[in-house]
Structure formats: C-alpha cells, structure tokens
Amino acid sequence: MLRHLIDPLDLSREEVISLLDLADDMKKHPENYREKARYKKLATLFYEPSTRTRLSFEAAMLNLGGNVLGFSDSNQSSAAKGESIADTIRVIGAYADICAMRHPKEGAPLRASRYSRIPVINAGDGGHQHPTQTLTDLMTIRERAGRLEDLTIGVCGDLKFGRTVHSLIKSIIRFPNIRLVLISPEELRVPDYITEDELKAKNIPFTEVRSLDDAMPDLDILYMTRVQRERFFNEEDYVRLKNSYILTVDKLRPAKESLAILHPLPRVNEITLAVDDDPRAAYFEQAENGVYVRMALICFLLGL
Ligand code: CP
C-alpha cells in the first residue's frame, strides 16, 4: 500500500518506535544496510533552503546503496515557469521511487501526495510541520534520556512559526507522562490549534511561560529554537523578538546534570558557542541522527 509521511501522526506510535529501533541498528551496524535500496532513486524537491534535511536525506539514500536526484533551488526547476505541484509530482513519479519535498507553502507536500504514485515525505512545509525532524528529535531524546515517557520537556523560542515544535509536540504527547513547558514571548506562543486540539483536548499537562530561567531546574529536555525570520511579515518585529532567549553557560547552572539540550538547527545566536562544550549539548548528535532516521524511513516507505 502506498504510504506518505506528511504529518507526524501519519505514523502510529508503534511504527515510530519500530523506526527508531531500526535507526538505532543502522547507526550501530551501517554495513548491514549498504545494499538495501540498490537501484532505488530518491528525488529531493526543495523549494526552500536547507542544509541538514536535504543533505541527510541524500546521505541516507546513498548509505543504502541507492541514488539521488532533485533540485535545491526552485528557480532552477520549472516551478519558476509556473508549473503546479500536482504536475511536478506526476512527472517525478516516473523518474524516482520516493520523494522528499520542502516547500514554503503549508500543505504543499499534502497536495503533492494526492497526485503521487510514489511515497511523498514532507521535509518541512512553511510554519506547519516537519515530521522527519521529529523522528530525529525522538531518536536523540531516547538516546540521551533512555526513554520517551515521563519527561518534562521545555520548548523555547519561536513556538508560533517553528514547524519542528508543532510536529514534536504532536508526536511526543502520545507517550505517557509527558509534561510540556512552553517558553516564548507572547507574540510567538504556540498556535491555538496545538494548545486546544492537542494539549487541552488530550489532557496533557502544560504551562506557557515567559522565563527560561524559572523553568530550567525542572527540565529533562530543553528544546531551543531559532526565531524564524523568513516567516515574519515585517523586519521590525523580527529584530524586536530575535534575542528573546539566548542560552549561555551561566543560564545552565541551575539545570539538571542529566538535561539534554536539543536544537533542530540552524542556530543564529540563541545558543552561545560556549554551550557546545557542555556534555548536555546534544544538537550536533541530533543532526547526525537525522541520517539514520531517514534511512529507516526510506526503507519503511519503500517496503524494503
Ligand atoms: N533542521 C532543519 O530542518 O535544518 P535545515 O533547514 O538545514 O534542513
């Protein structure tokens, strides 16, 4: 059966766990998977900039013995001539076995999936969702904390436009005893559809606060995010809000020894460089894990 990954909830909780188990094994024994996707082709259709997602998808397919094709700048594709997503994906289906799409418009990968004969993976759509980043986040949380349940998770920064935040919240609250501390300026609060439909409707304990310092001692996981300049309507607002939270070594003093600090990256200045030397910093490991979860996902969606 043709499956896509557009929203994190397209995967059941059991499927997520099984993908993470597979990704763990791929990380430990990459040699066992070198021929897994031989002769298969991944198309990366990136209508918006990316470093980690596109290159880790490509590395994932190459690690599996497959091939990659695609574009990283929509101006180099026929989108620049006005071609629709529906027509593009119909054509790509004849050239590749699976496709990862990033698009500035929310819902573009969903639309593509409706016209596609190959699996479509949402590699980030506007300020909406980023489900493969969530798999990366979950793998890193499980590696660091040893579990995906009974965790106090602080999510800090731009919770309005940060698509990785929306996907992570939707996915992690399916695990037992998750407590969320949502730390943001008033203007960058998590959207109502998340607080109402996901958190309140499902009785998930959460607080919305302004102070990272007050929240710090309770946290098992701190998920920092960048203020998403590209989603703001005016530069003035961005400049006013961009330095709302800057994590420093000093701010980490009251934190638990076992805290894990995550960030989907890229960072601008919300985590100072000195924090990189703290053993609690997990964000580069998180970026590396992106390759293994994408290897696992490609195998899952292609039925390999
Ligand atoms: N985390 C993430 O999506 O990074 P890129 O924008 O570099 O792909």
Coordinates of C-alpha atoms and ligand atoms in Angstrom, one line a residue:
M1 CA 0.0 0.0 0.0
L2 CA 1.3 3.5 -0.9
R3 CA 2.2 5.4 2.3
H4 CA 3.3 9.0 2.6
L5 CA 4.7 10.9 5.6
I6 CA 3.0 14.4 5.7
D7 CA 2.0 14.8 9.3
P8 CA 3.8 13.1 12.3
L9 CA 0.6 11.3 13.1
D10 CA 0.7 9.5 9.8
L11 CA 2.8 7.1 11.7
S12 CA 1.4 5.2 14.6
R13 CA 3.2 5.3 17.9
E14 CA 4.3 1.6 17.4
E15 CA 5.6 2.5 13.9
V16 CA 7.6 5.4 15.3
I17 CA 9.2 3.1 17.9
S18 CA 10.0 0.5 15.3
L19 CA 11.5 3.1 13.0
L20 CA 13.7 4.4 15.9
D21 CA 14.8 0.8 16.7
L22 CA 15.7 0.4 13.1
A23 CA 17.6 3.7 13.0
D24 CA 19.5 2.7 16.2
D25 CA 20.6 -0.5 14.5
M26 CA 21.5 1.4 11.3
K27 CA 23.7 3.7 13.4
K28 CA 25.4 0.7 15.1
H29 CA 25.8 -1.5 12.0
P30 CA 25.6 0.6 8.9
E31 CA 27.4 -2.1 6.9
N32 CA 24.3 -4.3 7.1
Y33 CA 22.3 -1.8 5.1
R34 CA 24.7 -0.8 2.3
E35 CA 22.8 -2.6 -0.5
K36 CA 19.2 -2.2 1.0
A37 CA 18.0 0.3 -1.6
R38 CA 20.2 -0.6 -4.5
Y39 CA 18.7 0.6 -7.8
K40 CA 16.2 2.8 -6.0
K41 CA 16.1 6.6 -6.5
L42 CA 15.2 9.4 -4.1
A43 CA 14.1 12.7 -5.5
T44 CA 14.7 15.7 -3.3
L45 CA 12.4 18.6 -4.3
F46 CA 13.4 21.6 -2.2
Y47 CA 11.6 24.8 -2.9
E48 CA 13.1 26.4 0.2
P49 CA 16.7 26.4 1.6
S50 CA 18.0 23.5 3.7
T51 CA 21.3 22.1 4.8
R52 CA 20.5 19.2 7.2
T53 CA 17.3 17.9 5.8
R54 CA 18.2 17.7 2.1
L55 CA 21.8 16.5 2.6
S56 CA 20.9 14.0 5.3
F57 CA 18.1 12.6 3.0
E58 CA 20.7 12.3 0.2
A59 CA 23.3 10.8 2.6
A60 CA 20.6 8.3 3.8
M61 CA 19.8 7.1 0.3
L62 CA 23.5 6.8 -0.7
N63 CA 24.2 4.9 2.6
L64 CA 21.5 2.4 1.5
G65 CA 23.1 1.9 -1.9
G66 CA 20.5 4.0 -3.8
N67 CA 20.8 7.1 -5.9
V68 CA 19.5 10.7 -5.6
L69 CA 18.3 13.3 -8.0
G70 CA 16.5 16.6 -7.5
F71 CA 16.8 20.3 -7.0
S72 CA 17.7 22.6 -4.1
D73 CA 16.5 25.9 -5.6
S74 CA 13.1 26.1 -7.1
N75 CA 14.3 28.8 -9.5
Q76 CA 16.3 26.0 -11.2
S77 CA 13.1 24.0 -11.7
S78 CA 10.1 24.5 -13.9
A79 CA 8.2 25.9 -10.8
A80 CA 9.9 29.2 -12.0
K81 CA 7.8 28.9 -15.2
G82 CA 4.6 28.4 -13.2
E83 CA 4.4 24.5 -13.1
S84 CA 2.0 23.3 -10.4
I85 CA 2.9 20.9 -7.6
A86 CA 0.4 18.4 -9.0
D87 CA 2.0 18.3 -12.4
T88 CA 5.5 18.2 -11.0
I89 CA 4.9 15.2 -8.8
R90 CA 3.1 13.3 -11.6
V91 CA 6.3 13.7 -13.6
I92 CA 8.7 12.9 -10.7
G93 CA 6.8 9.7 -10.2
A94 CA 8.2 8.5 -13.5
Y95 CA 11.8 9.4 -12.5
A96 CA 12.1 8.3 -8.9
D97 CA 10.8 5.7 -6.4
I98 CA 10.3 8.1 -3.4
C99 CA 10.4 11.9 -2.9
A100 CA 11.2 14.3 -0.1
M101 CA 9.6 17.7 -0.6
R102 CA 10.2 21.0 1.3
H103 CA 8.0 23.9 0.4
P104 CA 7.3 27.4 1.9
K105 CA 3.6 26.8 1.5
E106 CA 1.8 24.9 4.2
G107 CA 0.0 21.9 2.7
A108 CA 2.1 21.7 -0.5
P109 CA 3.5 18.2 0.3
L110 CA 0.0 17.0 1.2
R111 CA -1.3 18.3 -2.1
A112 CA 1.6 16.5 -3.9
S113 CA 0.8 13.3 -2.1
R114 CA -2.7 13.4 -3.6
Y115 CA -1.4 13.2 -7.1
S116 CA 1.6 11.0 -6.5
R117 CA 2.2 7.3 -7.3
I118 CA 5.4 7.3 -5.2
P119 CA 5.7 8.0 -1.4
V120 CA 6.0 11.7 -0.6
I121 CA 7.8 12.8 2.5
N122 CA 7.1 16.2 4.0
A123 CA 10.6 17.7 4.5
G124 CA 9.1 20.9 6.0
D125 CA 6.0 22.9 4.9
G126 CA 6.0 26.6 5.8
G127 CA 5.4 27.1 9.5
H128 CA 3.3 23.9 9.7
Q129 CA 5.0 20.5 10.2
H130 CA 8.4 18.8 9.8
P131 CA 7.8 15.2 10.7
T132 CA 11.3 13.8 9.8
Q133 CA 12.9 16.3 12.1
T134 CA 10.6 14.9 14.8
L135 CA 11.9 11.4 14.2
T136 CA 15.4 12.9 14.6
D137 CA 14.4 14.6 17.8
L138 CA 12.8 11.5 19.3
M139 CA 15.8 9.3 18.5
T140 CA 18.1 11.8 20.3
I141 CA 15.8 12.2 23.3
R142 CA 15.6 8.4 23.6
E143 CA 19.4 8.1 23.3
R144 CA 20.1 10.8 25.9
A145 CA 17.3 10.2 28.4
G146 CA 16.9 6.4 27.8
R147 CA 13.1 6.8 27.4
L148 CA 10.3 8.6 25.6
E149 CA 8.0 8.7 28.6
D150 CA 7.9 10.5 32.0
L151 CA 9.8 13.6 30.8
T152 CA 9.5 17.3 31.5
I153 CA 10.3 19.0 28.1
G154 CA 10.9 22.7 27.8
V155 CA 10.3 24.1 24.3
C156 CA 11.8 27.6 24.0
G157 CA 11.8 30.3 21.4
D158 CA 9.6 30.8 18.3
L159 CA 6.8 28.4 19.0
K160 CA 4.5 30.1 16.6
F161 CA 6.4 29.6 13.3
G162 CA 8.7 26.8 14.4
R163 CA 7.3 23.8 12.5
T164 CA 9.7 21.4 14.3
V165 CA 8.0 22.4 17.5
H166 CA 4.5 21.7 16.2
S167 CA 5.5 18.3 15.0
L168 CA 7.4 17.4 18.1
I169 CA 4.5 18.3 20.4
K170 CA 2.0 16.3 18.3
S171 CA 4.2 13.2 18.4
I172 CA 5.8 13.2 21.9
I173 CA 2.5 13.6 23.7
R174 CA 1.5 10.1 22.5
F175 CA 4.0 8.8 25.1
P176 CA 2.9 8.5 28.8
N177 CA 3.6 11.2 31.4
I178 CA 4.9 14.0 29.2
R179 CA 4.8 17.4 30.7
L180 CA 5.4 20.4 28.5
V181 CA 6.8 23.9 29.4
L182 CA 6.2 26.2 26.5
I183 CA 8.6 29.1 26.8
S184 CA 8.1 32.0 24.4
P185 CA 7.3 35.7 24.1
E186 CA 3.5 36.4 24.0
E187 CA 3.7 37.1 20.2
L188 CA 5.4 33.8 19.4
R189 CA 3.1 31.5 21.5
V190 CA 2.3 28.0 20.1
P191 CA -0.7 28.2 17.8
D192 CA -4.1 27.7 19.3
Y193 CA -4.7 24.6 17.2
I194 CA -1.9 22.9 19.1
T195 CA -2.9 24.1 22.6
E196 CA -6.7 23.5 22.1
D197 CA -6.8 20.4 19.8
E198 CA -3.7 18.6 21.0
L199 CA -2.9 19.6 24.6
K200 CA -6.2 20.6 26.2
A201 CA -8.3 18.1 24.3
K202 CA -5.9 15.3 25.3
N203 CA -5.4 16.4 28.9
I204 CA -1.7 16.9 28.5
P205 CA -0.1 18.8 31.4
F206 CA 1.5 22.0 30.0
T207 CA 2.3 25.5 31.1
E208 CA 3.0 28.6 29.0
V209 CA 5.7 30.8 30.5
R210 CA 8.0 33.7 29.5
S211 CA 11.0 32.9 31.7
L212 CA 13.5 30.3 30.6
D213 CA 15.4 30.8 33.9
D214 CA 12.4 29.9 36.1
A215 CA 11.7 26.8 34.0
M216 CA 15.3 25.5 33.8
P217 CA 15.6 23.5 37.1
D218 CA 12.7 21.2 36.2
L219 CA 13.6 20.3 32.7
D220 CA 14.8 16.8 31.5
I221 CA 14.9 18.1 27.9
L222 CA 15.4 21.7 26.7
Y223 CA 14.4 22.1 23.0
M224 CA 15.7 25.5 21.8
T225 CA 14.6 27.1 18.5
R226 CA 15.5 29.9 16.2
V227 CA 13.2 32.9 15.7
Q228 CA 12.1 32.2 12.1
R229 CA 13.0 35.4 10.3
E230 CA 11.6 34.2 7.0
R231 CA 8.1 33.8 8.3
F232 CA 7.8 37.3 9.8
F233 CA 5.7 39.9 7.9
N234 CA 8.0 42.8 8.9
E235 CA 11.6 43.1 9.9
E236 CA 10.9 45.4 12.8
D237 CA 9.0 42.6 14.7
Y238 CA 11.8 40.1 14.0
V239 CA 14.5 42.5 15.3
R240 CA 12.5 43.1 18.4
L241 CA 12.0 39.4 19.2
K242 CA 15.1 37.7 17.8
N243 CA 17.1 37.9 21.0
S244 CA 14.3 36.9 23.4
Y245 CA 16.2 33.8 24.6
I246 CA 19.9 33.2 24.5
L247 CA 21.2 30.1 26.2
T248 CA 24.5 30.6 27.9
V249 CA 26.7 28.5 30.2
D250 CA 25.6 30.7 33.1
K251 CA 21.9 30.1 32.5
L252 CA 22.6 26.3 32.6
R253 CA 23.9 26.4 36.2
P254 CA 20.5 25.5 37.8
A255 CA 19.8 22.8 35.2
K256 CA 19.9 19.1 35.9
E257 CA 23.1 17.2 35.2
S258 CA 21.1 14.8 33.1
L259 CA 19.5 17.6 31.0
A260 CA 19.7 17.2 27.2
I261 CA 19.8 20.3 25.1
L262 CA 18.4 19.9 21.6
H263 CA 18.0 22.4 18.7
P264 CA 16.9 21.4 15.2
L265 CA 19.5 23.9 13.8
P266 CA 20.4 26.1 12.1
R267 CA 21.0 28.3 15.1
V268 CA 21.6 32.0 14.9
N269 CA 22.5 33.2 18.3
E270 CA 20.0 31.5 20.7
I271 CA 22.7 29.1 22.0
T272 CA 26.1 30.6 22.6
L273 CA 29.1 28.8 21.2
A274 CA 30.5 28.1 24.7
V275 CA 27.5 25.8 25.4
D276 CA 28.7 23.5 22.7
D277 CA 31.4 22.2 25.1
D278 CA 28.8 21.3 27.7
P279 CA 28.2 17.5 27.7
R280 CA 24.5 18.2 27.8
A281 CA 24.6 19.8 24.4
A282 CA 23.0 17.2 22.0
Y283 CA 22.3 19.2 18.9
F284 CA 25.1 18.0 16.7
E285 CA 24.4 14.4 17.6
Q286 CA 20.8 15.2 16.8
A287 CA 21.8 16.4 13.3
E288 CA 23.8 13.2 12.8
N289 CA 20.8 11.1 13.9
G290 CA 18.9 12.7 11.0
V291 CA 20.7 10.4 8.6
Y292 CA 19.7 7.2 10.4
V293 CA 16.0 8.0 10.9
R294 CA 15.8 9.0 7.2
M295 CA 17.5 5.7 6.2
A296 CA 14.9 3.8 8.3
L297 CA 12.0 5.9 6.9
I298 CA 13.1 5.3 3.3
C299 CA 13.2 1.5 3.9
F300 CA 9.8 1.6 5.7
L301 CA 8.1 3.6 2.9
L302 CA 9.6 1.5 0.1
G303 CA 8.8 -1.8 1.9
L304 CA 12.5 -2.8 1.9
Ligands
CP1 N1 16.5 21.2 10.9 C1 16.4 21.5 9.6 O1 15.3 21.4 9.0 O2 17.5 22.1 9.1 P1 17.6 22.6 7.6 O3 16.7 23.7 7.4 O4 19.1 22.9 7.3 O5 17.2 21.4 6.7

